[in-house]
């Protein structure tokens, strides 16, 4: 018997959100990760190259200082140089690419009643919304940073508010003003549940990625030290490339955020219930794949 397809447009509690997140990954593992790496790998690899060279340069400079080389001293320019800002830029581009890719996959999945999209299908949606979402995120990030710097709690509140921003922009196809206001509309009266879901899913992503990252770093670090007696360029570049695979755990957070977004939409608009009502009596409706909602 085929597994029941997951219905996005429904209200979910805390536990159901996480259960459906992992169930969706299980059901869509191959097509989801194929699209994820096919589209995002360019950003990941570029970021890894830049981060690898930056790490190797920084570690090399710091090692020279610790060894007491003549004339060596710490300079701010050794840390906050052009490579540093390029790493930050491409890290931002990588995370935006991952968000838009997952949102594009879900948009196709929902629009085609649970049909798994191919890479071309996801790319068609991704290419339409990537630069839009990137532009939307710039002022939003500045607002969140300002809220965090000047008073920590507003920064947390704003982060929770704008987690669904990519899904609103991609799935609802709204302009910046409507996307901005829609995020505040959705979070109204749903802040604490959303905060709990985001924190737990982000914690799962962080712990999972950190475990893999530490194992990879330990193996590469040991191999580098015993072969070169140094933790220089080889270590920095190798760990940056292999840590690309830790990005896949970010999908857990993104899917959990997506399910919460649809839950917020359902509580506000009731679109899922209306769709099921409109499909009553429709012989072509795929009722056997719909989950009951009470």
Short mmCIF file of C-alpha atoms in Angstrom, two decimals:
data_model
loop_
_atom_site.label_atom_id
_atom_site.label_comp_id
_atom_site.label_asym_id
_atom_site.label_seq_id
_atom_site.Cartn_x
_atom_site.Cartn_y
_atom_site.Cartn_z
CA UNK A 1 0.00 0.00 0.00
CA UNK A 2 1.38 3.40 -1.01
CA UNK A 3 2.21 5.83 1.76
CA UNK A 4 -0.33 8.56 2.32
CA UNK A 5 0.79 11.87 0.86
CA UNK A 6 1.23 14.67 3.35
CA UNK A 7 -1.27 17.51 3.26
CA UNK A 8 0.42 20.86 3.89
CA UNK A 9 -2.76 22.95 4.24
CA UNK A 10 -3.85 21.99 7.74
CA UNK A 11 -3.43 23.08 11.34
CA UNK A 12 -0.62 21.31 13.17
CA UNK A 13 0.47 21.22 16.78
CA UNK A 14 4.06 21.12 17.97
CA UNK A 15 4.51 17.35 17.83
CA UNK A 16 2.66 16.90 14.55
CA UNK A 17 4.86 19.53 12.92
CA UNK A 18 8.05 17.62 13.71
CA UNK A 19 6.52 14.23 12.85
CA UNK A 20 5.37 15.46 9.43
CA UNK A 21 8.76 17.10 8.83
CA UNK A 22 10.60 13.81 9.11
CA UNK A 23 7.82 11.91 7.32
CA UNK A 24 8.06 14.31 4.38
CA UNK A 25 11.84 13.89 4.25
CA UNK A 26 11.37 10.12 4.25
CA UNK A 27 8.82 10.20 1.42
CA UNK A 28 10.67 12.76 -0.71
CA UNK A 29 14.28 12.05 0.18
CA UNK A 30 15.66 11.32 -3.29
CA UNK A 31 13.92 14.03 -5.40
CA UNK A 32 14.23 16.64 -2.66
CA UNK A 33 17.95 16.19 -2.09
CA UNK A 34 18.66 15.84 -5.82
CA UNK A 35 17.04 19.24 -6.44
CA UNK A 36 18.64 20.68 -3.31
CA UNK A 37 22.22 19.82 -4.27
CA UNK A 38 21.75 20.32 -8.02
CA UNK A 39 20.65 23.93 -7.51
CA UNK A 40 22.50 24.93 -4.34
CA UNK A 41 25.83 23.18 -4.95
CA UNK A 42 27.25 26.12 -6.94
CA UNK A 43 26.66 28.45 -4.00
CA UNK A 44 27.91 25.88 -1.49
CA UNK A 45 31.12 25.14 -3.39
CA UNK A 46 31.90 28.82 -3.98
CA UNK A 47 31.33 29.56 -0.31
CA UNK A 48 33.49 26.57 0.66
CA UNK A 49 36.38 27.73 -1.56
CA UNK A 50 36.29 31.25 -0.14
CA UNK A 51 35.89 30.03 3.43
CA UNK A 52 38.71 27.52 2.99
CA UNK A 53 41.19 30.11 1.78
CA UNK A 54 40.08 32.56 4.47
CA UNK A 55 40.51 29.95 7.21
CA UNK A 56 43.91 28.88 5.95
CA UNK A 57 45.07 32.50 5.74
CA UNK A 58 43.75 33.35 9.20
CA UNK A 59 45.11 30.19 10.84
CA UNK A 60 48.48 30.76 9.16
CA UNK A 61 48.70 34.35 10.43
CA UNK A 62 47.63 33.38 13.93
CA UNK A 63 50.09 30.47 14.05
CA UNK A 64 52.92 32.81 13.02
CA UNK A 65 52.02 35.20 15.85
CA UNK A 66 51.85 32.39 18.44
CA UNK A 67 55.22 31.10 17.33
CA UNK A 68 56.67 34.54 18.02
CA UNK A 69 57.98 35.33 14.57
CA UNK A 70 59.92 38.61 14.44
CA UNK A 71 57.74 41.59 13.58
CA UNK A 72 54.50 39.56 13.77
CA UNK A 73 51.53 41.18 15.46
CA UNK A 74 47.77 41.04 15.35
CA UNK A 75 46.05 43.40 12.89
CA UNK A 76 42.30 43.86 12.43
CA UNK A 77 42.88 43.74 8.69
CA UNK A 78 43.99 40.12 9.06
CA UNK A 79 40.48 39.21 10.23
CA UNK A 80 38.12 41.69 8.56
CA UNK A 81 39.62 41.63 5.09
CA UNK A 82 38.06 41.30 1.63
CA UNK A 83 37.99 37.51 1.90
CA UNK A 84 36.01 37.78 5.14
CA UNK A 85 33.26 39.88 3.55
CA UNK A 86 33.14 37.62 0.49
CA UNK A 87 32.64 34.63 2.80
CA UNK A 88 29.76 36.47 4.53
CA UNK A 89 28.20 37.39 1.17
CA UNK A 90 28.30 33.89 -0.23
CA UNK A 91 27.09 32.41 3.05
CA UNK A 92 24.04 34.67 2.71
CA UNK A 93 23.57 33.63 -0.94
CA UNK A 94 23.87 29.96 0.04
CA UNK A 95 21.22 30.18 2.73
CA UNK A 96 18.87 32.14 0.47
CA UNK A 97 19.38 29.55 -2.28
CA UNK A 98 18.55 26.71 0.13
CA UNK A 99 15.42 28.49 1.35
CA UNK A 100 14.13 29.25 -2.15
CA UNK A 101 14.89 25.71 -3.37
CA UNK A 102 12.87 24.11 -0.57
CA UNK A 103 10.06 26.67 -1.01
CA UNK A 104 10.02 25.99 -4.77
CA UNK A 105 9.86 22.23 -4.18
CA UNK A 106 6.93 22.66 -1.79
CA UNK A 107 5.12 25.08 -4.10
CA UNK A 108 5.22 22.55 -6.95
CA UNK A 109 4.29 19.69 -4.58
CA UNK A 110 1.23 21.52 -3.25
CA UNK A 111 0.11 22.87 -6.65
CA UNK A 112 0.30 19.39 -8.23
CA UNK A 113 -1.46 17.56 -5.41
CA UNK A 114 1.52 15.74 -3.99
CA UNK A 115 3.42 15.04 -7.20
CA UNK A 116 7.17 15.01 -6.65
CA UNK A 117 8.88 17.64 -8.85
CA UNK A 118 11.99 17.06 -10.93
CA UNK A 119 15.05 19.26 -10.89
CA UNK A 120 13.80 21.25 -13.91
CA UNK A 121 10.46 21.90 -12.19
CA UNK A 122 12.15 23.21 -9.05
CA UNK A 123 14.66 25.23 -11.09
CA UNK A 124 11.87 26.97 -13.03
CA UNK A 125 10.38 28.27 -9.78
CA UNK A 126 13.76 28.92 -8.16
CA UNK A 127 15.02 31.07 -11.04
CA UNK A 128 11.87 33.18 -10.87
CA UNK A 129 12.07 33.97 -7.16
CA UNK A 130 15.74 33.78 -6.10
CA UNK A 131 16.70 37.41 -6.69
CA UNK A 132 13.32 38.60 -5.41
CA UNK A 133 13.77 36.77 -2.12
CA UNK A 134 17.38 37.97 -1.89
CA UNK A 135 16.28 41.59 -2.25
CA UNK A 136 13.47 41.09 0.28
CA UNK A 137 15.91 39.64 2.83
CA UNK A 138 18.40 42.52 2.76
CA UNK A 139 16.22 45.12 4.58
CA UNK A 140 14.71 42.41 6.77
CA UNK A 141 18.15 41.23 7.92
CA UNK A 142 19.15 44.81 8.69
CA UNK A 143 15.99 45.25 10.78
CA UNK A 144 16.63 42.01 12.69
CA UNK A 145 20.29 42.91 13.31
CA UNK A 146 19.30 46.39 14.53
CA UNK A 147 16.67 44.89 16.84
CA UNK A 148 19.20 42.41 18.22
CA UNK A 149 22.01 44.94 18.71
CA UNK A 150 19.97 47.65 20.39
CA UNK A 151 17.75 45.33 22.41
CA UNK A 152 18.02 41.55 22.23
CA UNK A 153 14.34 40.64 22.65
CA UNK A 154 13.06 42.66 19.67
CA UNK A 155 15.62 40.85 17.54
CA UNK A 156 14.20 37.47 18.60
CA UNK A 157 10.64 38.64 17.95
CA UNK A 158 11.51 39.95 14.49
CA UNK A 159 13.37 36.73 13.62
CA UNK A 160 10.25 34.68 14.46
CA UNK A 161 8.09 37.08 12.45
CA UNK A 162 10.21 36.85 9.31
CA UNK A 163 11.03 33.12 9.25
CA UNK A 164 8.09 32.55 6.82
CA UNK A 165 9.17 35.44 4.54
CA UNK A 166 10.58 33.19 1.80
CA UNK A 167 7.48 30.99 1.79
CA UNK A 168 5.17 34.00 1.60
CA UNK A 169 7.17 35.49 -1.29
CA UNK A 170 7.42 32.23 -3.26
CA UNK A 171 4.13 30.46 -2.54
CA UNK A 172 1.85 33.50 -2.34
CA UNK A 173 3.82 35.51 -4.94
CA UNK A 174 3.47 38.81 -3.09
CA UNK A 175 5.45 42.02 -3.49
CA UNK A 176 7.71 43.26 -0.70
CA UNK A 177 5.14 45.45 1.06
CA UNK A 178 2.50 42.72 1.15
CA UNK A 179 5.07 40.07 2.09
CA UNK A 180 6.31 42.25 4.95
CA UNK A 181 2.84 42.88 6.35
CA UNK A 182 1.74 39.27 5.74
CA UNK A 183 4.52 38.01 8.03
CA UNK A 184 3.22 40.17 10.89
CA UNK A 185 -0.36 39.13 10.13
CA UNK A 186 0.47 35.43 10.29
CA UNK A 187 2.44 35.60 13.54
CA UNK A 188 -0.30 37.49 15.39
CA UNK A 189 -1.58 35.32 18.27
CA UNK A 190 0.77 32.50 17.18
CA UNK A 191 4.12 33.76 18.40
CA UNK A 192 4.92 31.33 21.20
CA UNK A 193 3.98 28.18 19.31
CA UNK A 194 6.03 29.38 16.34
CA UNK A 195 9.00 30.26 18.55
CA UNK A 196 8.95 26.80 20.11
CA UNK A 197 8.78 25.05 16.73
CA UNK A 198 11.59 27.15 15.25
CA UNK A 199 13.88 26.76 18.25
CA UNK A 200 13.49 22.98 18.48
CA UNK A 201 13.87 22.40 14.72
CA UNK A 202 16.85 24.77 14.59
CA UNK A 203 18.39 22.97 17.56
CA UNK A 204 17.98 19.63 15.76
CA UNK A 205 19.62 21.12 12.66
CA UNK A 206 22.47 22.65 14.67
CA UNK A 207 23.22 19.55 16.74
CA UNK A 208 23.03 17.21 13.73
CA UNK A 209 25.24 19.46 11.62
CA UNK A 210 27.68 20.03 14.48
CA UNK A 211 28.12 16.32 15.13
CA UNK A 212 28.90 15.67 11.47
CA UNK A 213 31.11 18.77 11.33
CA UNK A 214 33.10 17.78 14.42
CA UNK A 215 33.65 14.24 13.15
CA UNK A 216 34.79 15.53 9.76
CA UNK A 217 37.01 18.19 11.32
CA UNK A 218 38.60 15.71 13.74
CA UNK A 219 39.41 13.21 10.99
CA UNK A 220 40.81 15.83 8.63
CA UNK A 221 42.65 17.62 11.44
CA UNK A 222 44.36 14.43 12.59
CA UNK A 223 45.26 13.42 9.04
CA UNK A 224 46.63 16.90 8.28
CA UNK A 225 48.69 17.10 11.46
CA UNK A 226 50.29 13.67 11.13
CA UNK A 227 51.15 14.21 7.47
CA UNK A 228 52.24 17.87 7.50
CA UNK A 229 52.72 18.63 11.23
CA UNK A 230 50.57 21.70 10.61
CA UNK A 231 46.93 22.81 10.64
CA UNK A 232 47.35 25.18 7.71
CA UNK A 233 45.80 25.54 4.28
CA UNK A 234 44.97 21.86 3.72
CA UNK A 235 42.88 21.64 6.88
CA UNK A 236 40.94 24.85 6.23
CA UNK A 237 40.08 24.03 2.62
CA UNK A 238 39.26 20.35 3.24
CA UNK A 239 36.93 21.02 6.18
CA UNK A 240 35.14 23.77 4.26
CA UNK A 241 34.40 21.40 1.39
CA UNK A 242 33.35 18.42 3.49
CA UNK A 243 31.18 20.59 5.74
CA UNK A 244 29.02 21.22 2.67
CA UNK A 245 27.21 18.04 3.66
CA UNK A 246 26.17 19.59 6.98
CA UNK A 247 24.01 22.00 4.98
CA UNK A 248 21.60 19.15 4.20
CA UNK A 249 20.45 19.21 7.84
CA UNK A 250 19.18 22.76 7.26
CA UNK A 251 16.32 21.12 5.34
CA UNK A 252 14.93 19.94 8.69
CA UNK A 253 14.53 23.52 9.89
CA UNK A 254 13.17 24.74 6.54
CA UNK A 255 10.52 22.01 6.30
CA UNK A 256 9.46 22.54 9.90
CA UNK A 257 9.15 26.28 9.17
CA UNK A 258 7.18 25.48 6.00
CA UNK A 259 4.69 23.27 7.85
CA UNK A 260 4.27 25.99 10.47
CA UNK A 261 3.74 28.57 7.72
CA UNK A 262 0.91 26.51 6.23
CA UNK A 263 -0.54 25.99 9.69
CA UNK A 264 -0.52 29.76 10.27
CA UNK A 265 -2.15 30.33 6.87
CA UNK A 266 -4.80 27.72 7.61
CA UNK A 267 -5.61 29.30 10.98
CA UNK A 268 -5.99 32.70 9.29
CA UNK A 269 -7.55 31.85 5.92
CA UNK A 270 -8.88 28.29 6.16
CA UNK A 271 -7.81 27.57 2.56
CA UNK A 272 -7.27 23.86 3.16
CA UNK A 273 -10.76 23.35 4.55
CA UNK A 274 -12.29 25.35 1.68
CA UNK A 275 -10.41 23.26 -0.88
CA UNK A 276 -11.77 20.05 0.62
CA UNK A 277 -15.30 21.46 0.73
CA UNK A 278 -15.08 22.55 -2.92
CA UNK A 279 -13.84 19.09 -3.91
CA UNK A 280 -16.80 17.27 -2.34
CA UNK A 281 -18.53 15.40 -5.12
CA UNK A 282 -15.64 15.92 -7.52
CA UNK A 283 -14.90 12.49 -8.97
CA UNK A 284 -11.39 13.58 -9.93
CA UNK A 285 -10.50 14.73 -6.45
CA UNK A 286 -7.80 12.66 -4.81
CA UNK A 287 -9.67 12.09 -1.55
CA UNK A 288 -7.87 8.92 -0.61
CA UNK A 289 -4.62 10.84 -0.19
CA UNK A 290 -6.09 13.52 2.06
CA UNK A 291 -5.58 13.35 5.78
CA UNK A 292 -8.56 13.89 8.02
CA UNK A 293 -8.60 17.07 10.07
CA UNK A 294 -10.71 17.63 13.14
#
